[in-house]
Coordinates of C-alpha atoms in Angstrom, one line a residue:
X1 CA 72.7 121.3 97.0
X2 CA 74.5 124.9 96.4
X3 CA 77.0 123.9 93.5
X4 CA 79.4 126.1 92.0
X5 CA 78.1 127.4 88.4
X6 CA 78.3 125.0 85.7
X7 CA 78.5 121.8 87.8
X8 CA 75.0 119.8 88.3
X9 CA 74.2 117.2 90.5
X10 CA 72.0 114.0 89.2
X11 CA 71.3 110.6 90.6
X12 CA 71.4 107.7 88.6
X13 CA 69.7 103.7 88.9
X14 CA 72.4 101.4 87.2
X15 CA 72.6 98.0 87.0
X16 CA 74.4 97.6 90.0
X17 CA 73.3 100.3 92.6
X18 CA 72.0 104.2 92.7
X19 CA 74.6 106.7 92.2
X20 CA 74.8 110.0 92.3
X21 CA 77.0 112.1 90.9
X22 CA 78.2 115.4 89.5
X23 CA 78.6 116.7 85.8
X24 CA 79.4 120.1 84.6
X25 CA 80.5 120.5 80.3
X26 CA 78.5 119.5 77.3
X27 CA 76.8 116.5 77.0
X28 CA 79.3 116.2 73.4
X29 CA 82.5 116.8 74.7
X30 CA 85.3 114.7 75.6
X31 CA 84.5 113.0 78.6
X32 CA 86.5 113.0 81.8
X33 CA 85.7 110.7 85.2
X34 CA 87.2 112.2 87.7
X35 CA 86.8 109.3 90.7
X36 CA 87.5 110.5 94.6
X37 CA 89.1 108.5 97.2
X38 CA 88.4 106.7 100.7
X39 CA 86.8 109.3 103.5
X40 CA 85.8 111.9 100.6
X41 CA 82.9 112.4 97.6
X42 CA 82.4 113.9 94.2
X43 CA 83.0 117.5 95.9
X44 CA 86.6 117.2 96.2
X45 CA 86.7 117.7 92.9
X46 CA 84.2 120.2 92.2
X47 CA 86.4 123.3 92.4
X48 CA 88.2 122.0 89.3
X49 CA 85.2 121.4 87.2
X50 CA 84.2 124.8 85.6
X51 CA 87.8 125.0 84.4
X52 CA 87.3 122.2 82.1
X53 CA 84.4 123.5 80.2
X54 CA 85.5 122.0 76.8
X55 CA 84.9 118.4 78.6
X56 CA 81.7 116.2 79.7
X57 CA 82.8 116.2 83.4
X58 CA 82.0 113.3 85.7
X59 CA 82.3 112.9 89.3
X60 CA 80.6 110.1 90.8
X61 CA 79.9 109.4 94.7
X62 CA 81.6 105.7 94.9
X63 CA 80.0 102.9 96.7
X64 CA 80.1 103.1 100.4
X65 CA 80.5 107.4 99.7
X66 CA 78.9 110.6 99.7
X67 CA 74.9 110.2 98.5
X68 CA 74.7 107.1 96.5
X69 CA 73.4 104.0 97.6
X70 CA 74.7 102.7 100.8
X71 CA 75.7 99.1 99.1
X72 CA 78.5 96.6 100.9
X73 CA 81.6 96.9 99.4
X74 CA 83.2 92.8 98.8
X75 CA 86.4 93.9 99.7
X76 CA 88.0 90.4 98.3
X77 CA 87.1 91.8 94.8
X78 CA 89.8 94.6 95.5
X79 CA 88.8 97.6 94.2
X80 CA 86.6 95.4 91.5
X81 CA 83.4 97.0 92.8
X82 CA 84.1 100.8 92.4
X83 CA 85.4 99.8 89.0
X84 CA 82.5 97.7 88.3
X85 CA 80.0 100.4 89.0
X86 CA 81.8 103.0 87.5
X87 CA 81.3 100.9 84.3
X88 CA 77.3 100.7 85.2
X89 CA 77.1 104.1 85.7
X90 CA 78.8 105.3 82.2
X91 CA 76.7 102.4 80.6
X92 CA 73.3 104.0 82.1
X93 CA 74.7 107.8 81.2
X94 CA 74.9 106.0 77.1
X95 CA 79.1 106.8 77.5
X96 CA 80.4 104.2 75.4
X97 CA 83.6 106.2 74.0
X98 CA 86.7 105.0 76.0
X99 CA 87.4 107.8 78.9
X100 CA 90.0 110.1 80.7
X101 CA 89.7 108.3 84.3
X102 CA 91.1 109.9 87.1
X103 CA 91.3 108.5 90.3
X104 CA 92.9 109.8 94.0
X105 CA 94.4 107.6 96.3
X106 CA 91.9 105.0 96.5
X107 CA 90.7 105.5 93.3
X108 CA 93.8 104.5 92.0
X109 CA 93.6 101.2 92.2
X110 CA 89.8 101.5 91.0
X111 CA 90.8 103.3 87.8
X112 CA 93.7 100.9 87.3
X113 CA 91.4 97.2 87.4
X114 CA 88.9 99.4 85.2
X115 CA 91.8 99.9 82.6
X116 CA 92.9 96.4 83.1
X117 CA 89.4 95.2 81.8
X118 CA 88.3 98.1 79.3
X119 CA 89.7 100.6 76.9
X120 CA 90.1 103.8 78.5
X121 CA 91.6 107.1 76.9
X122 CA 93.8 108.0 79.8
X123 CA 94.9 107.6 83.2
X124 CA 95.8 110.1 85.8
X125 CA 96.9 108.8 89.0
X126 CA 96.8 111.5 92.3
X127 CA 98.9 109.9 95.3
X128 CA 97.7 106.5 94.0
X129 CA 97.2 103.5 96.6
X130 CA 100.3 101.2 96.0
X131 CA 100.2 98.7 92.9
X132 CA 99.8 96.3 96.1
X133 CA 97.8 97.4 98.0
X134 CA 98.0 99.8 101.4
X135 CA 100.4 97.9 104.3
X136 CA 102.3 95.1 105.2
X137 CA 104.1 94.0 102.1
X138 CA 108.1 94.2 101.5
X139 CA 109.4 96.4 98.6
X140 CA 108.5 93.5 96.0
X141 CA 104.4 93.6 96.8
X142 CA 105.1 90.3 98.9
X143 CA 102.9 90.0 102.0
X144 CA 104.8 90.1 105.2
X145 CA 102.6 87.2 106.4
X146 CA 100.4 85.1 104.4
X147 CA 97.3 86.5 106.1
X148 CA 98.4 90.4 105.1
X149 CA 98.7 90.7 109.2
X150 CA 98.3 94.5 109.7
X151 CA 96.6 95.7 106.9
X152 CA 93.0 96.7 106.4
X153 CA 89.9 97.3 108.8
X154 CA 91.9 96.9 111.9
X155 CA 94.2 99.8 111.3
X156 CA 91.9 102.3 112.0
X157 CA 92.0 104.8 114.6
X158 CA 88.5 103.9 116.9
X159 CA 88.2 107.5 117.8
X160 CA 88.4 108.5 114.2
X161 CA 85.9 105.5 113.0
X162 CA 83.4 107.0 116.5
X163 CA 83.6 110.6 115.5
X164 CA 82.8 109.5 112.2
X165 CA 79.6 108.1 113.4
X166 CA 78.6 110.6 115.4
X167 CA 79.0 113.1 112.9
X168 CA 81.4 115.4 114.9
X169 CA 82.3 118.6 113.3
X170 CA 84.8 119.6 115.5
X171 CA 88.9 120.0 115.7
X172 CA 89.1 119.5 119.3
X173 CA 90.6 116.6 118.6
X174 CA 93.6 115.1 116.7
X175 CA 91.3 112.7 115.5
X176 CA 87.8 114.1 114.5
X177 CA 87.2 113.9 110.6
X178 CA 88.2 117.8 110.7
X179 CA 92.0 117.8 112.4
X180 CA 92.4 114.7 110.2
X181 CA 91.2 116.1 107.0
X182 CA 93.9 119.4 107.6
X183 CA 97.0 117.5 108.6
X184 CA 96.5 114.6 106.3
X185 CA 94.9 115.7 103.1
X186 CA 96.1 118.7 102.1
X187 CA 99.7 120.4 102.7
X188 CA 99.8 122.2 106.5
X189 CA 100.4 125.4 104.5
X190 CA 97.0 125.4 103.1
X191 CA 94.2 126.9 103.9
X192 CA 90.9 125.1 102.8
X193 CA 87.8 128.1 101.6
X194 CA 85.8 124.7 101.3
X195 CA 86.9 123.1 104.4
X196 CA 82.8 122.9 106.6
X197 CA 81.2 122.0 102.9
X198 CA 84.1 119.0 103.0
X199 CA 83.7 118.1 106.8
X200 CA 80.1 117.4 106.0
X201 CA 80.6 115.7 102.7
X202 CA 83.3 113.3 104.9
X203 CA 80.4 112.7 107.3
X204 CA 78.1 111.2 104.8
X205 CA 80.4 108.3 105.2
X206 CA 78.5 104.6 105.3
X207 CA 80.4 103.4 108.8
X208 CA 81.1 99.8 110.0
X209 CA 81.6 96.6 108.5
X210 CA 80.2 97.0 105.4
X211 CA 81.8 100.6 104.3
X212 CA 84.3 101.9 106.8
X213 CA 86.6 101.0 107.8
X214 CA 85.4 96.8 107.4
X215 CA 85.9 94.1 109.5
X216 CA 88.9 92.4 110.6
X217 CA 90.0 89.0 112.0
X218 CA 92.4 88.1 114.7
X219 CA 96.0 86.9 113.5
X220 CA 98.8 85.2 115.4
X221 CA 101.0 87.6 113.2
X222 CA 102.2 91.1 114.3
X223 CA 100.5 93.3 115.2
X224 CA 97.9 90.6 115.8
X225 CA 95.1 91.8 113.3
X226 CA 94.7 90.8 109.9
X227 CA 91.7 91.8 107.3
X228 CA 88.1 91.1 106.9
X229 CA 86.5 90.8 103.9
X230 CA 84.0 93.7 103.7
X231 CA 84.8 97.3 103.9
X232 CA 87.3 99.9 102.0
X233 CA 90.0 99.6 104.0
X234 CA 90.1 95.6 103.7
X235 CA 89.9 95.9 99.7
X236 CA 93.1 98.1 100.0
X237 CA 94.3 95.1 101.8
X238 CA 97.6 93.5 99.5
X239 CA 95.5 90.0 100.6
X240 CA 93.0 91.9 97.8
X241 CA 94.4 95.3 96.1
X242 CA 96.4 94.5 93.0
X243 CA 96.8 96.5 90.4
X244 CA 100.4 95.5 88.9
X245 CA 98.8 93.7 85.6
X246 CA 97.8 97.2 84.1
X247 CA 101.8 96.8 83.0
X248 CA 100.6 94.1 81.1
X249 CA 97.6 95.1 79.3
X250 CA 97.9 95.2 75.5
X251 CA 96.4 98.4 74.9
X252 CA 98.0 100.7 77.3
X253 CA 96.3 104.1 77.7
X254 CA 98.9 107.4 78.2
X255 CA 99.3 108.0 82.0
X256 CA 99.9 110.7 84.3
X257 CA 101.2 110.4 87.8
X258 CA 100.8 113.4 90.1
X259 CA 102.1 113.4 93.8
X260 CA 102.8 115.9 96.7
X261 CA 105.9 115.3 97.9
X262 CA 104.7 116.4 101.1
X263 CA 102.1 112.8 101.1
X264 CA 101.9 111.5 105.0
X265 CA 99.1 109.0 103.2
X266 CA 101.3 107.5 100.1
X267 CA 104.5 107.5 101.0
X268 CA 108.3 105.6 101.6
X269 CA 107.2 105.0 105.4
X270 CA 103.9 106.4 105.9
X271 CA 103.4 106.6 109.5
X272 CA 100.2 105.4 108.8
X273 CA 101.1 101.9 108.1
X274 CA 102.4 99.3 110.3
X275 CA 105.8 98.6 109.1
X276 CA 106.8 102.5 110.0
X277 CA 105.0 102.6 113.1
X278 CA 106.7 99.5 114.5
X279 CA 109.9 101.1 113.5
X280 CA 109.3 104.0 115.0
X281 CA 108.3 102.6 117.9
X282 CA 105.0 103.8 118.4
X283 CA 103.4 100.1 118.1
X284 CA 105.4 97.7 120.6
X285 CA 106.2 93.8 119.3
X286 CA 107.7 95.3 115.8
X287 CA 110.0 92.1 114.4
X288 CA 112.0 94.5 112.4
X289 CA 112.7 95.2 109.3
X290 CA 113.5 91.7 107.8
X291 CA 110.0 90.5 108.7
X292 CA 107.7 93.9 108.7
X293 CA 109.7 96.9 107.0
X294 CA 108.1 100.3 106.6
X295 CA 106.0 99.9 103.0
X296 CA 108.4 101.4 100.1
X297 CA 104.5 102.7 98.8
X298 CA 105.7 105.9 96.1
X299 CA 108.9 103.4 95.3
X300 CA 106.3 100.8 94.6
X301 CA 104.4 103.1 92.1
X302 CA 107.2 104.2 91.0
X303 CA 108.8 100.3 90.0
X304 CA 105.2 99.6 88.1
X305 CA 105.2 102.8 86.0
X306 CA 108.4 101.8 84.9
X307 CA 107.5 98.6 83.7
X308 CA 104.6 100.2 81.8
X309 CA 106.5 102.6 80.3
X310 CA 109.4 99.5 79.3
X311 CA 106.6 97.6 77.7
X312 CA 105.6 100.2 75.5
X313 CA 103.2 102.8 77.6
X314 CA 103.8 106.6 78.0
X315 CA 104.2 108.2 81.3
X316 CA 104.5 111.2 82.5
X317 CA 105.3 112.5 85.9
X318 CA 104.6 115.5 88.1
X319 CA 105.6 115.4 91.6
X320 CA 104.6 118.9 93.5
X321 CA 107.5 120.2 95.8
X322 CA 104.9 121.4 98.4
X323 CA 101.5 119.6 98.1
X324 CA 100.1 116.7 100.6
X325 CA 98.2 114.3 99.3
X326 CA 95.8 116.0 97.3
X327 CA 97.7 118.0 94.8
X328 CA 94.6 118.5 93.1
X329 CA 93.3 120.8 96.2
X330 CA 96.3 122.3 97.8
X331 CA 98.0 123.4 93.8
X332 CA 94.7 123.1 92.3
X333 CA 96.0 125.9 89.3
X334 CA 99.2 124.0 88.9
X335 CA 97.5 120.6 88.2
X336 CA 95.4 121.7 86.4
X337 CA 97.5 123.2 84.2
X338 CA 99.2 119.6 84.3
X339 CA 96.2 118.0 84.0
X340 CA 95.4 120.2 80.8
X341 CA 98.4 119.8 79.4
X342 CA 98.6 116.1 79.3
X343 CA 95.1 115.8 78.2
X344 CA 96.2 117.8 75.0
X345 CA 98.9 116.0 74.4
X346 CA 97.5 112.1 74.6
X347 CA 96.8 111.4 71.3
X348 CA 100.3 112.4 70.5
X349 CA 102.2 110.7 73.5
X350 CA 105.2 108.9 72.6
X351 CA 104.6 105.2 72.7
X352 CA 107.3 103.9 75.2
X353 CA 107.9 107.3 76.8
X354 CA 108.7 107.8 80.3
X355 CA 109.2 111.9 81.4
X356 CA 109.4 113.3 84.8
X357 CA 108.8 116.6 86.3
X358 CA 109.0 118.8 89.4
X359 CA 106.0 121.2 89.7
X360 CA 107.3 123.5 92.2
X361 CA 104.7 125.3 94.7
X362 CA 106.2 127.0 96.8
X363 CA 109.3 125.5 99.3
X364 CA 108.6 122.1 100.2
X365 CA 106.9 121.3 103.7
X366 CA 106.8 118.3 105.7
X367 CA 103.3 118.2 108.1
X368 CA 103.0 115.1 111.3
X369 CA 101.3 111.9 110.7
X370 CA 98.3 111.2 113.1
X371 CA 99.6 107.9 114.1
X372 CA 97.2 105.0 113.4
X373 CA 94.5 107.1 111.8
X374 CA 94.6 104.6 108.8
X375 CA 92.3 106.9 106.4
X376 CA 94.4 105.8 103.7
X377 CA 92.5 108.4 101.4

């Protein structure tokens, strides 16, 4: 594997499965997890790791991802099994200092349930999954039906999930793992150096029931799917993704909250998730918005943070002007700098605190959703 200098790659036997993963910093410093999200691996955050050279940087390939073992994800634990084997693999590495977790979309949730069971150091949240979960859910984190109707496996695009499986390179389509990596993870502005390393790292996805996207069941409920219990996109389901008690935990770690404003994935009406797409009129049957609104998902986030900040957490938050989903990629020098900054500051974070800001990147840009592609990154 041709790494950039300073980041190594290992593979390590836990408890739980084989993962691998990459490191870069001293094996003393200050150690920093920095977890990826659905349809991605370690490498998306590899271009940020020799600027951290004062920390023991870890990136792990999560379960279902990338080159670790190719294990089932129980997707009625939630995101309980990426945060259960992230705690295997920092047992069999001998880290047993609490950790700066940070987790991307997906990860999210796993670095939240993680938190809500162990101490960590900090918490840094990029375009974060929704408290409850991705889909089908009115602004309070109520399902819209009691089965979660329109959430998980069933929401993804077949052509995506096929060109997944056959490995397709391409962009001669909307939907091959390329065209929805440009218009969906980063802002359209951007211009990825990385972009075939990060096509091929996608394509080392573990696809069907058991990774992605999972199984689903039939529902009487619009749209008439409802989720399975195996597979990512089922343990994003609200029937299984909660992460609202970390307002509740008694030690509560500093957090930081980074989004792109430009998010199609995480937003106030993703046009990824049911809700908006019945509105919009691209699925037929929609009940409206008293039954199945568009997902409030960033005012969602946004309503828990609060709460942890009311009880007596710190908070800070950076939301970049022109960035997609991954900040991290597409304003890589800006959040780090954010990403430095708060990291320097978290043992002297101001219990209680809640502090916002705008990292402006340039004019903001809005990109189009590719309607039902359900990566929910």
């Amino acid at each position: 594997m041709d790494l950039l200098p300073g980041v190594r790659s290992a593979t390590t036997e836990t408890d739980r499965i084989r993962m691998h993963h990459l490191e870069s910093g001293p094996a003393d410093g200050p150690v920093v997890v920095m977890v990826h999200g659905n349809l991605s691996t370690s490498r998306f955050y590899e271009h940020l790791m020799p600027a951290l050279p004062e920390y023991r940087v870890i990136a792990p390939d999560m379960r279902g991802f990338g080159r670790s073992e190719p294990a089932p994800i129980d997707a009625t634990r939630g995101l309980d099994d990426w945060a259960d084997d992230l705690d295997a693999l920092l047992r069999a590495l001998g880290v047993d200092a609490p950790v700066h977790l940070v987790g991307w979309s997906t990860a999210g949730a796993a670095i939240a349930r993680f938190a809500m069971a162990r101490p960590v150091a900090s918490l840094t949240f990029i375009g974060p999954v929704s408290p409850h979960g991705y889909g089908g859910t009115f602004a309070d984190g109520t399902p819209c039906f009691p089965d979660a109707a329109g959430s998980g496996g069933g929401g993804a695009n077949p052509e995506l999930v096929e060109r997944l499986r056959a490995g397709d390179r391409s962009a001669d389509s909307p939907l091959s793992p390329r065209s929805v990596m440009r218009s969906l993870y980063w802002a359209p502005t951007h211009t990825e150096p990385r972009e075939d390393l990060l096509v091929d790292e996608v394509l080392l996805t573990l696809i069907g029931d058991d990774g992605y996207p999972g199984g689903s069941t039939p529902s009487e409920n619009w749209p008439g799917v409802a989720p399975g219990t195996t597979g990512i996109l089922n343990a994003l389901s609200p029937k299984y993704c909660d992460w609202t008690g970390l307002a509740d935990i008694a030690e509560k770690p500093p957090v930081l909250w980074t989004h792109g404003m430009g998010d199609l994935v995480v937003a106030d009406g993703s046009m990824l998730e049911f809700g908006a797409l019945g509105a919009g009129g691209v699925v037929p049957g929609w009940p409206g918005a008293d039954v199945y609104p568009p997902q409030p998902m960033v005012s969602q986030i946004r309503a828990l943070l609060q709460r942890y900040a009311a009880a007596g957490g710190a908070v800070t938050t950076e939301m970049f002007e022109a960035s997609g989903h991954g900040p991290h990629i597409d304003a890589a020098e800006r959040w780090l700098e954010v990403f430095r900054t708060f990291l320097t500051t978290t043992g002297s974070a101001t219990t209680g605190s809640a502090t916002t800001g705008s990292a402006t990147t340039g004019s903001a840009t809005t990109g189009s959703a590719t309607t039902g592609s359900a990566t929910n990154g």
